[in-house]
Each structure stands twice: as structure tokens, then as C-alpha cells.
Coordinates of C-alpha atoms in Angstrom, one line a residue:
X1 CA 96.0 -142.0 -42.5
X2 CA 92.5 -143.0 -42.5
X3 CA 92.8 -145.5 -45.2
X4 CA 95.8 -146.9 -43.5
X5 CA 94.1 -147.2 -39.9
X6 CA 91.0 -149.1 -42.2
X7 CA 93.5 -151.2 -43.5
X8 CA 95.2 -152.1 -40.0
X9 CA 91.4 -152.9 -38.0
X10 CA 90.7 -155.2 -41.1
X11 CA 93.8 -157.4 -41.1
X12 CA 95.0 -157.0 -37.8
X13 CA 91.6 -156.0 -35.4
X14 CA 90.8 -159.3 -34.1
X15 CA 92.6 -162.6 -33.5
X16 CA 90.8 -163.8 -36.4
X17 CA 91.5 -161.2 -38.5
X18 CA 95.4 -161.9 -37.1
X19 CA 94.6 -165.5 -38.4
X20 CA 93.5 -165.0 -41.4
X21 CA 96.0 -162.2 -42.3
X22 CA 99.0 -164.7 -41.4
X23 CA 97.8 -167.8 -43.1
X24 CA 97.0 -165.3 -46.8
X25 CA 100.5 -163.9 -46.4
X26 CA 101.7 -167.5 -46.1
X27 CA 100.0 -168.4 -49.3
X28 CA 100.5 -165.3 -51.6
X29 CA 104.1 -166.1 -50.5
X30 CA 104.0 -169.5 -51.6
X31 CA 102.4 -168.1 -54.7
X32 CA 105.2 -165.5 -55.4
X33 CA 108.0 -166.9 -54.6
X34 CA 107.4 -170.7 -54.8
X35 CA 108.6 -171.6 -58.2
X36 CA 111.7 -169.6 -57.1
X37 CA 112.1 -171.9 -53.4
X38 CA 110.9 -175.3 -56.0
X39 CA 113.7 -177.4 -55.3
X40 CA 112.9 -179.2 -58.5
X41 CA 111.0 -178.7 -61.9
X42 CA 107.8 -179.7 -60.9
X43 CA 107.6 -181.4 -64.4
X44 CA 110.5 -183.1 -64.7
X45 CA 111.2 -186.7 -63.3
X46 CA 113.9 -186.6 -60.4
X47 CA 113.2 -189.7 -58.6
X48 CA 111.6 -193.4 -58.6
X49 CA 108.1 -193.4 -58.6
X50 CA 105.9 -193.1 -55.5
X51 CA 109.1 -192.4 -53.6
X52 CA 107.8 -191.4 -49.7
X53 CA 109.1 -188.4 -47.9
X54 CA 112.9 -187.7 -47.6
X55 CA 115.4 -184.9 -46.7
X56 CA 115.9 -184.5 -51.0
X57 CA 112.3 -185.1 -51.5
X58 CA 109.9 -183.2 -48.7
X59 CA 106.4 -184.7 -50.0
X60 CA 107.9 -187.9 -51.6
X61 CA 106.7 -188.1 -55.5
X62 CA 104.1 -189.1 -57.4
X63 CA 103.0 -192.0 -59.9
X64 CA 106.3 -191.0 -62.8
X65 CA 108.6 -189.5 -60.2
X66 CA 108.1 -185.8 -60.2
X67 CA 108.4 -183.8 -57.0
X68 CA 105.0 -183.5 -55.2
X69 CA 106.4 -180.5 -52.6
X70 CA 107.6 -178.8 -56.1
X71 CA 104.1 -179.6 -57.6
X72 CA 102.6 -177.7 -54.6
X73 CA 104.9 -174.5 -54.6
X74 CA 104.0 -174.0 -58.4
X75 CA 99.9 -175.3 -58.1
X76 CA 100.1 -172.2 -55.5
X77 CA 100.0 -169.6 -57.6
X78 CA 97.5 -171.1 -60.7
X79 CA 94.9 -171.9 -57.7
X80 CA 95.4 -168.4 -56.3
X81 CA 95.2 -166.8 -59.6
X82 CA 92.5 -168.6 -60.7
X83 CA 90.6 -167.8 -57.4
X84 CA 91.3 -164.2 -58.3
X85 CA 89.9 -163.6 -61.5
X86 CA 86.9 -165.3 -61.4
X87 CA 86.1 -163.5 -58.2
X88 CA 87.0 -160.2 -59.9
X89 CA 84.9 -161.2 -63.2
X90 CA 82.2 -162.1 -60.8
X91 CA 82.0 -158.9 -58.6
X92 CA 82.1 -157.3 -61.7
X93 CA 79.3 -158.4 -63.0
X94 CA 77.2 -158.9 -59.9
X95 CA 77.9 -155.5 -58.8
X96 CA 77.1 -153.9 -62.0
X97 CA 73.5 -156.0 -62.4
X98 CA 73.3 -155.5 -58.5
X99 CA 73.5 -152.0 -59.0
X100 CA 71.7 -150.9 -61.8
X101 CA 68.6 -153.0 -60.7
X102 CA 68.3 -151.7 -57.0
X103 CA 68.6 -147.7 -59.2
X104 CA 66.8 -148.8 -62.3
X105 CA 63.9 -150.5 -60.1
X106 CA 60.5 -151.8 -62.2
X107 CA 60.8 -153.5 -65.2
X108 CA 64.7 -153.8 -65.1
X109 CA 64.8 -154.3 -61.6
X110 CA 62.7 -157.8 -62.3
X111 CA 64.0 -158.9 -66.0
X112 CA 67.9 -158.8 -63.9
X113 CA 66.5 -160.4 -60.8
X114 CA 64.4 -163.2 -62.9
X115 CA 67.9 -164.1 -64.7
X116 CA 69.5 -163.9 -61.3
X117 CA 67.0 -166.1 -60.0
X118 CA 67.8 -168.5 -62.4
X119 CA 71.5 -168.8 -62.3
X120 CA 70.6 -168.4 -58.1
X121 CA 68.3 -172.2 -58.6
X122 CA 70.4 -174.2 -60.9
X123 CA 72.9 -176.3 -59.1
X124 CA 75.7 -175.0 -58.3
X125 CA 78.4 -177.4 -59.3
X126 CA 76.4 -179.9 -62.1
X127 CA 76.0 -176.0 -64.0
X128 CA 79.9 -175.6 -63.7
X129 CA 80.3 -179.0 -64.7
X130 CA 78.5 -178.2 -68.1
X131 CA 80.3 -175.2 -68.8
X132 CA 83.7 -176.4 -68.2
X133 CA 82.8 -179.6 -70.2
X134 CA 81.3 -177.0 -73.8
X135 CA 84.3 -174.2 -72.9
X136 CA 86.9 -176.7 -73.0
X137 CA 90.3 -176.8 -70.3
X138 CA 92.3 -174.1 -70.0
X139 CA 93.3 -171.6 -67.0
X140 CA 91.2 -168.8 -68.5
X141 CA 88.3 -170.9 -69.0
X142 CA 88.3 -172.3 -65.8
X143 CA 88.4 -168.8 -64.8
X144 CA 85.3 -167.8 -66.5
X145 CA 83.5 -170.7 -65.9
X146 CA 83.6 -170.3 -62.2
X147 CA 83.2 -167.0 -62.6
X148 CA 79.6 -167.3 -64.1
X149 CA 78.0 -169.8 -62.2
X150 CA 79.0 -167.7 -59.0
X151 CA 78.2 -164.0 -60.1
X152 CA 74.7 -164.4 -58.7
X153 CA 75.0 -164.4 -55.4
X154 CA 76.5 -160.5 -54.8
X155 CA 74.2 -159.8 -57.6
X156 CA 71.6 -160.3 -54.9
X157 CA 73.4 -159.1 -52.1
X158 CA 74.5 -155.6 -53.5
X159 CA 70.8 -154.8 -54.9
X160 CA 69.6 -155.2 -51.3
X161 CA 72.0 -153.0 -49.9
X162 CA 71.4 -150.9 -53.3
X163 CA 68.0 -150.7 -52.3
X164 CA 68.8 -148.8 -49.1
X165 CA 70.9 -146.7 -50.7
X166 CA 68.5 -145.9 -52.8
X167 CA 66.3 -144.8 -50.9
X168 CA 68.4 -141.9 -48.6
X169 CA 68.0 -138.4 -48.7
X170 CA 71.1 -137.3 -50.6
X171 CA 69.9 -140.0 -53.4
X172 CA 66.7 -138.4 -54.0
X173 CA 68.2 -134.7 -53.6
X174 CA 70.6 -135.8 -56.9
X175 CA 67.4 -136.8 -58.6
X176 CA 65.5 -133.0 -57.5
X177 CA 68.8 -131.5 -58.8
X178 CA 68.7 -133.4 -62.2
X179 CA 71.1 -135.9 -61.9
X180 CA 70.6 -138.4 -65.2
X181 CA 71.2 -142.1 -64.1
X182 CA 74.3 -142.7 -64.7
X183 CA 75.6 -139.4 -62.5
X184 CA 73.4 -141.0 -59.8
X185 CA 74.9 -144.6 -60.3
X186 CA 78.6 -143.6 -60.2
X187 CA 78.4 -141.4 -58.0
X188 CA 76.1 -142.0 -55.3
X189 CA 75.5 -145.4 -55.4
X190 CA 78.4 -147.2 -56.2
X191 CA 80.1 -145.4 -53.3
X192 CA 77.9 -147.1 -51.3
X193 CA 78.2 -150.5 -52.7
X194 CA 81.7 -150.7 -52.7
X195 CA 82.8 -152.0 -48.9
X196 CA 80.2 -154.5 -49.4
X197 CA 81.4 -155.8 -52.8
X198 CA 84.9 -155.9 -51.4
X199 CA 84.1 -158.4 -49.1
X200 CA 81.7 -160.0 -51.4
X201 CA 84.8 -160.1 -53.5
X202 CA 87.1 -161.8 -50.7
X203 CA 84.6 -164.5 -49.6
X204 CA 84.1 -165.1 -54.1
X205 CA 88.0 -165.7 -54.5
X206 CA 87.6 -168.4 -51.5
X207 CA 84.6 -170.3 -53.4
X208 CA 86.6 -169.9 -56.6
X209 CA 89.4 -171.4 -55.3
X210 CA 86.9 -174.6 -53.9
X211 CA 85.1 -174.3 -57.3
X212 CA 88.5 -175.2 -59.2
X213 CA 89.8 -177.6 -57.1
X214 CA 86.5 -179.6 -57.3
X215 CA 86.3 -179.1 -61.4
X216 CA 89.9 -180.0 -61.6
X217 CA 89.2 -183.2 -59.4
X218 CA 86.6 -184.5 -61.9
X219 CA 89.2 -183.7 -64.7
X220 CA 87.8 -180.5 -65.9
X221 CA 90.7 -178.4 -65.2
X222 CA 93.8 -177.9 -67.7
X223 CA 95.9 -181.0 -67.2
X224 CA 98.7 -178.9 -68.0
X225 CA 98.3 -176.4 -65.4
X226 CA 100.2 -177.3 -62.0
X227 CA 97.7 -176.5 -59.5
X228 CA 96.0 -177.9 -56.1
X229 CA 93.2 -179.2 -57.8
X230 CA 94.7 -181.7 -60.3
X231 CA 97.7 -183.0 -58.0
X232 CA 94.4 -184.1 -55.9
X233 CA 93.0 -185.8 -59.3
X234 CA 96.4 -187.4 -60.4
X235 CA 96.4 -188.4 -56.8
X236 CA 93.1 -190.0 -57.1
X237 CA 93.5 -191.5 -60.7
X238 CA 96.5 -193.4 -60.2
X239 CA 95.4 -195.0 -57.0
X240 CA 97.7 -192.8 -54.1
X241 CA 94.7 -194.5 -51.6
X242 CA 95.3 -197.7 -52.7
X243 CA 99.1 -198.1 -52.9
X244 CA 99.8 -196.0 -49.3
X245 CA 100.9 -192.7 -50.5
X246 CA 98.1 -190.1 -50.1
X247 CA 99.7 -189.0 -46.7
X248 CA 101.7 -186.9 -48.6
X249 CA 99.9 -186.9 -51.7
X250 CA 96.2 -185.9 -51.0
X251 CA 96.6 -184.6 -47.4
X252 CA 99.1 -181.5 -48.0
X253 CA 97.5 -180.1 -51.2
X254 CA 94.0 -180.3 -49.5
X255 CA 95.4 -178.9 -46.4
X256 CA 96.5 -175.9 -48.2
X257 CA 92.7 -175.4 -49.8
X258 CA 91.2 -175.4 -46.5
X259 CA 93.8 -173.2 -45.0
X260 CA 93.4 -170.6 -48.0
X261 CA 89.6 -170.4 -47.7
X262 CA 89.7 -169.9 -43.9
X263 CA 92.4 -166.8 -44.3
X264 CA 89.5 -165.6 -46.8
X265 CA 86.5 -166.1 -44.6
X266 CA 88.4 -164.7 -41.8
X267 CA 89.5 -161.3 -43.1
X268 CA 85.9 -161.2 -45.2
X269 CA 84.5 -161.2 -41.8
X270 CA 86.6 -158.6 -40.4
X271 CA 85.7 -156.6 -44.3
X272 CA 82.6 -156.4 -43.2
X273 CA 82.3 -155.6 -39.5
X274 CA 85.4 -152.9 -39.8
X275 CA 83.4 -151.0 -43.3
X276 CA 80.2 -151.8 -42.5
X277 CA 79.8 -151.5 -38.6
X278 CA 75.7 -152.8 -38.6
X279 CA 77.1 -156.4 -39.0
X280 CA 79.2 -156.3 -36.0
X281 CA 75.8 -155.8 -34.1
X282 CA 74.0 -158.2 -36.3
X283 CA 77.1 -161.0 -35.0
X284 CA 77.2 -160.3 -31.7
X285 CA 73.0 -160.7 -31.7

């Protein structure tokens, strides 16, 4: 009952949690059920080329003829599930470094921050860049490149809040008692970590999501893949701006980006304030 009453103030607490619950179901609809709803094979031609909008067509088609509304029902899903795991890889890893350097403390503590630091004060996307260019395209790659250039971040985040943690009484009564590092890790601190790296986790999956439209609009991404990042490249390389049809080419596909990473900044938000009550203070300062 408690974890169900958690549940409820997180999606449905606030207008913006309302908001941001309404627009993800929208999407992880589209994601589900969308190749299902496609009308059309979103690789096959059905039509002339640059066809505009009709009742057959929704979103008109692209430069060959293929059916751009279809294109976006099955992009859904790769851009969602590429979002996904590279947050999850990412919280993984940041939570674990995060962790383990906030308990290990000294030598550790710095040798994990220092390489932190360094992934922290590279650029963001020129490092991504790289890595998609030496790991080659494919949806997993894409995946994992995202996820290591974005790991740092909650690496940071959850050894500060580690720190605290740390720090209480209980922590230091499992020391007295003889608790070895890892009993004190699993279970003391990463109890306490966890809230925090679940919203860390929702606000990663919205970055991810950014991060793979923008590799797959430099032509990174896996050309075969159907997602929201390389209809806006296809868009771009065969000239949708010049000849007239980005309306309905460039506008819905970046639409649905925007609206994806506001439903995850919303219910992060609302993460945080509902598990972790200090924010709400912090905010309303």
C-alpha cells in the first residue's frame, strides 16, 4: 500500500507530474503498439515521392515514397529503447563508482573522482562523436556510446549524497559491529542511494534520447534502424527545407523528442521531491 501511494504522488501529485505522466503514457504507447497501428511498412514504398499530407498518407512521405507517420510509429520504440539502456548502463555504472567512492573514501575516493573528472571536462557531444565514429553503427552501440559519455554525471551526484550517508549513525554502528565493506555497501548505503539514482535514471533516459537523435542527425546512428533521429537526418540530407516538405517532415519527429524529454523532466522532478522531501524545500527556496 505504501509503495502504491509512492507510486500515485509521483505520477499523479502535481499538474506536472499529471503532465508528464500523460505525455510518457502517450509515447510508450506509441512505442508498444505503433508498429501494430503503422498503416504501412515503414520500409516499403507506397506512394510518389515527397507526397504532402492526405487522409491515406497522415505525414505525406519522404524523398522514395515511404510513409513518414509509419516511419514515426516504428522510430518510437528504437528512440525509447535506446534512451533506456543507455540510462540503465549509465546509472549502473555511475551508481556503482558513486557509491563505492563516497564508502571507500581516500585513495579510491580520488583515483574514481579524477577519472570522473575527466569524462565530467571533455565535451560532451564531440566525445560521443568519437566513440560512435571507432564503435561503428548499430542500436547497441549507439546504446553504449551514449551510455559512457553520460555515466559521470550521477557518478558525482550519488557520491555526494553517499557522503551523507556515510556519515549517519547507523553507518558507523555497522562498522563498530564488524560489518566488512561490502555488507555496509549493500546494505546500508545503497538503500540510501537508490531514490536518487532513480531519478538520476529518469532525467539519463531523457538526455539519451537527445544524445541519439543528435548522433543520428550527423549520421552516426544505424541507417537501418527506423528511429526519430535519422528520419530528422534523411530529412535534412535530401533537402525536406529546400523543396517545402519539412512541415511534416522535420516538425513532427522533433516534436515528439521535445515532448518525450519534458514527460521525463517532469516526473524526474516529481522522483525527487516525492522520495527525497529536502528538494521540495530546496525548490520552493
Amino acid at each position: 500500500m505504501r509503495a502504491s501511494g509512492t507510486l500515485r504522488r509521483v505520477l499523479f501529485g502535481t499538474t506536472a507530474a499529471r503532465v508528464g505522466t500523460f505525455l510518457l503514457a502517450v509515447i510508450v504507447f506509441l512505442a508498444v503498439f505503433g508498429p501494430l497501428i503503422s498503416p504501412h511498412d515503414p520500409r516499403q514504398v507506397v506512394t510518389r515521392p515527397y507526397s504532402a499530407p492526405s487522409a491515406e498518407h497522415w505525414l505525406g512521405s519522404n524523398d522514395i515514397g515511404q510513409d513518414i507517420f509509419s516511419e514515426i510509429l516504428w522510430g518510437t520504440r528504437v528512440s525509447l529503447l535506446i534512451g533506456l539502456l543507455a540510462a540503465g548502463v549509465a546509472i549502473l555504472v555511475g551508481t556503482s563508482i558513486g557509491t563505492i567512492a563516497a564508502l571507500a573514501g581516500g585513495r579510491v575516493d580520488a583515483i574514481l573522482m579524477r577519472i570522473t573528472d575527466v569524462v565530467l571536462t571533455v565535451p560532451f557531444l564531440p566525445l560521443a562523436i568519437v566513440l560512435a565514429a571507432f564503435l561503428g553503427a548499430s542500436l547497441w552501440n549507439t546504446a553504449l556510446v551514449i551510455a559512457l559519455v553520460i555515466w559521470a554525471r550521477p557518478a558525482r551526484v550519488v557520491r555526494s549524497h553517499g557522503i551523507g550517508i556515510c556519515c549517519l549513525a547507523y553507518v558507523d554502528a555497522a562498522h563498530a559491529l564488524g560489518g566488512g565493506f561490502r555488507h555496509v555497501l549493500v546494505r546500508h548505503v545503497l538503500p540510501g542511494v537508490i531514490p536518487l539514482a532513480l531519478s538520476q535514471f529518469i532525467l539519463a533516459t531523457s538526455g539519451a534520447i537527445l544524445t541519439e537523435a543528435s548522433l543520428a542527425f550527423l549520421g552516426l546512428g544505424d541507417p537501418v534502424q527506423k528511429s526519430w533521429g535519422t528520419i530528422l537526418f534523411y530529412a535534412q540530407a535530401r533537402g525536406a527545407f529546400l523543396n517545402g516538405s519539412w512541415p511534416w517532415w522535420v516538425i513532427p519527429p522533433g516534436l515528439l523528442i521535445a515532448l518525450t524529454v519534458l514527460s521525463f523532466v517532469l516526473i524526474g522532478r516529481s522522483l525527487e521531491e516525492v522520495l527525497m522531501p529536502r528538494l521540495r524545500s530546496r525548490h520552493a527556496a
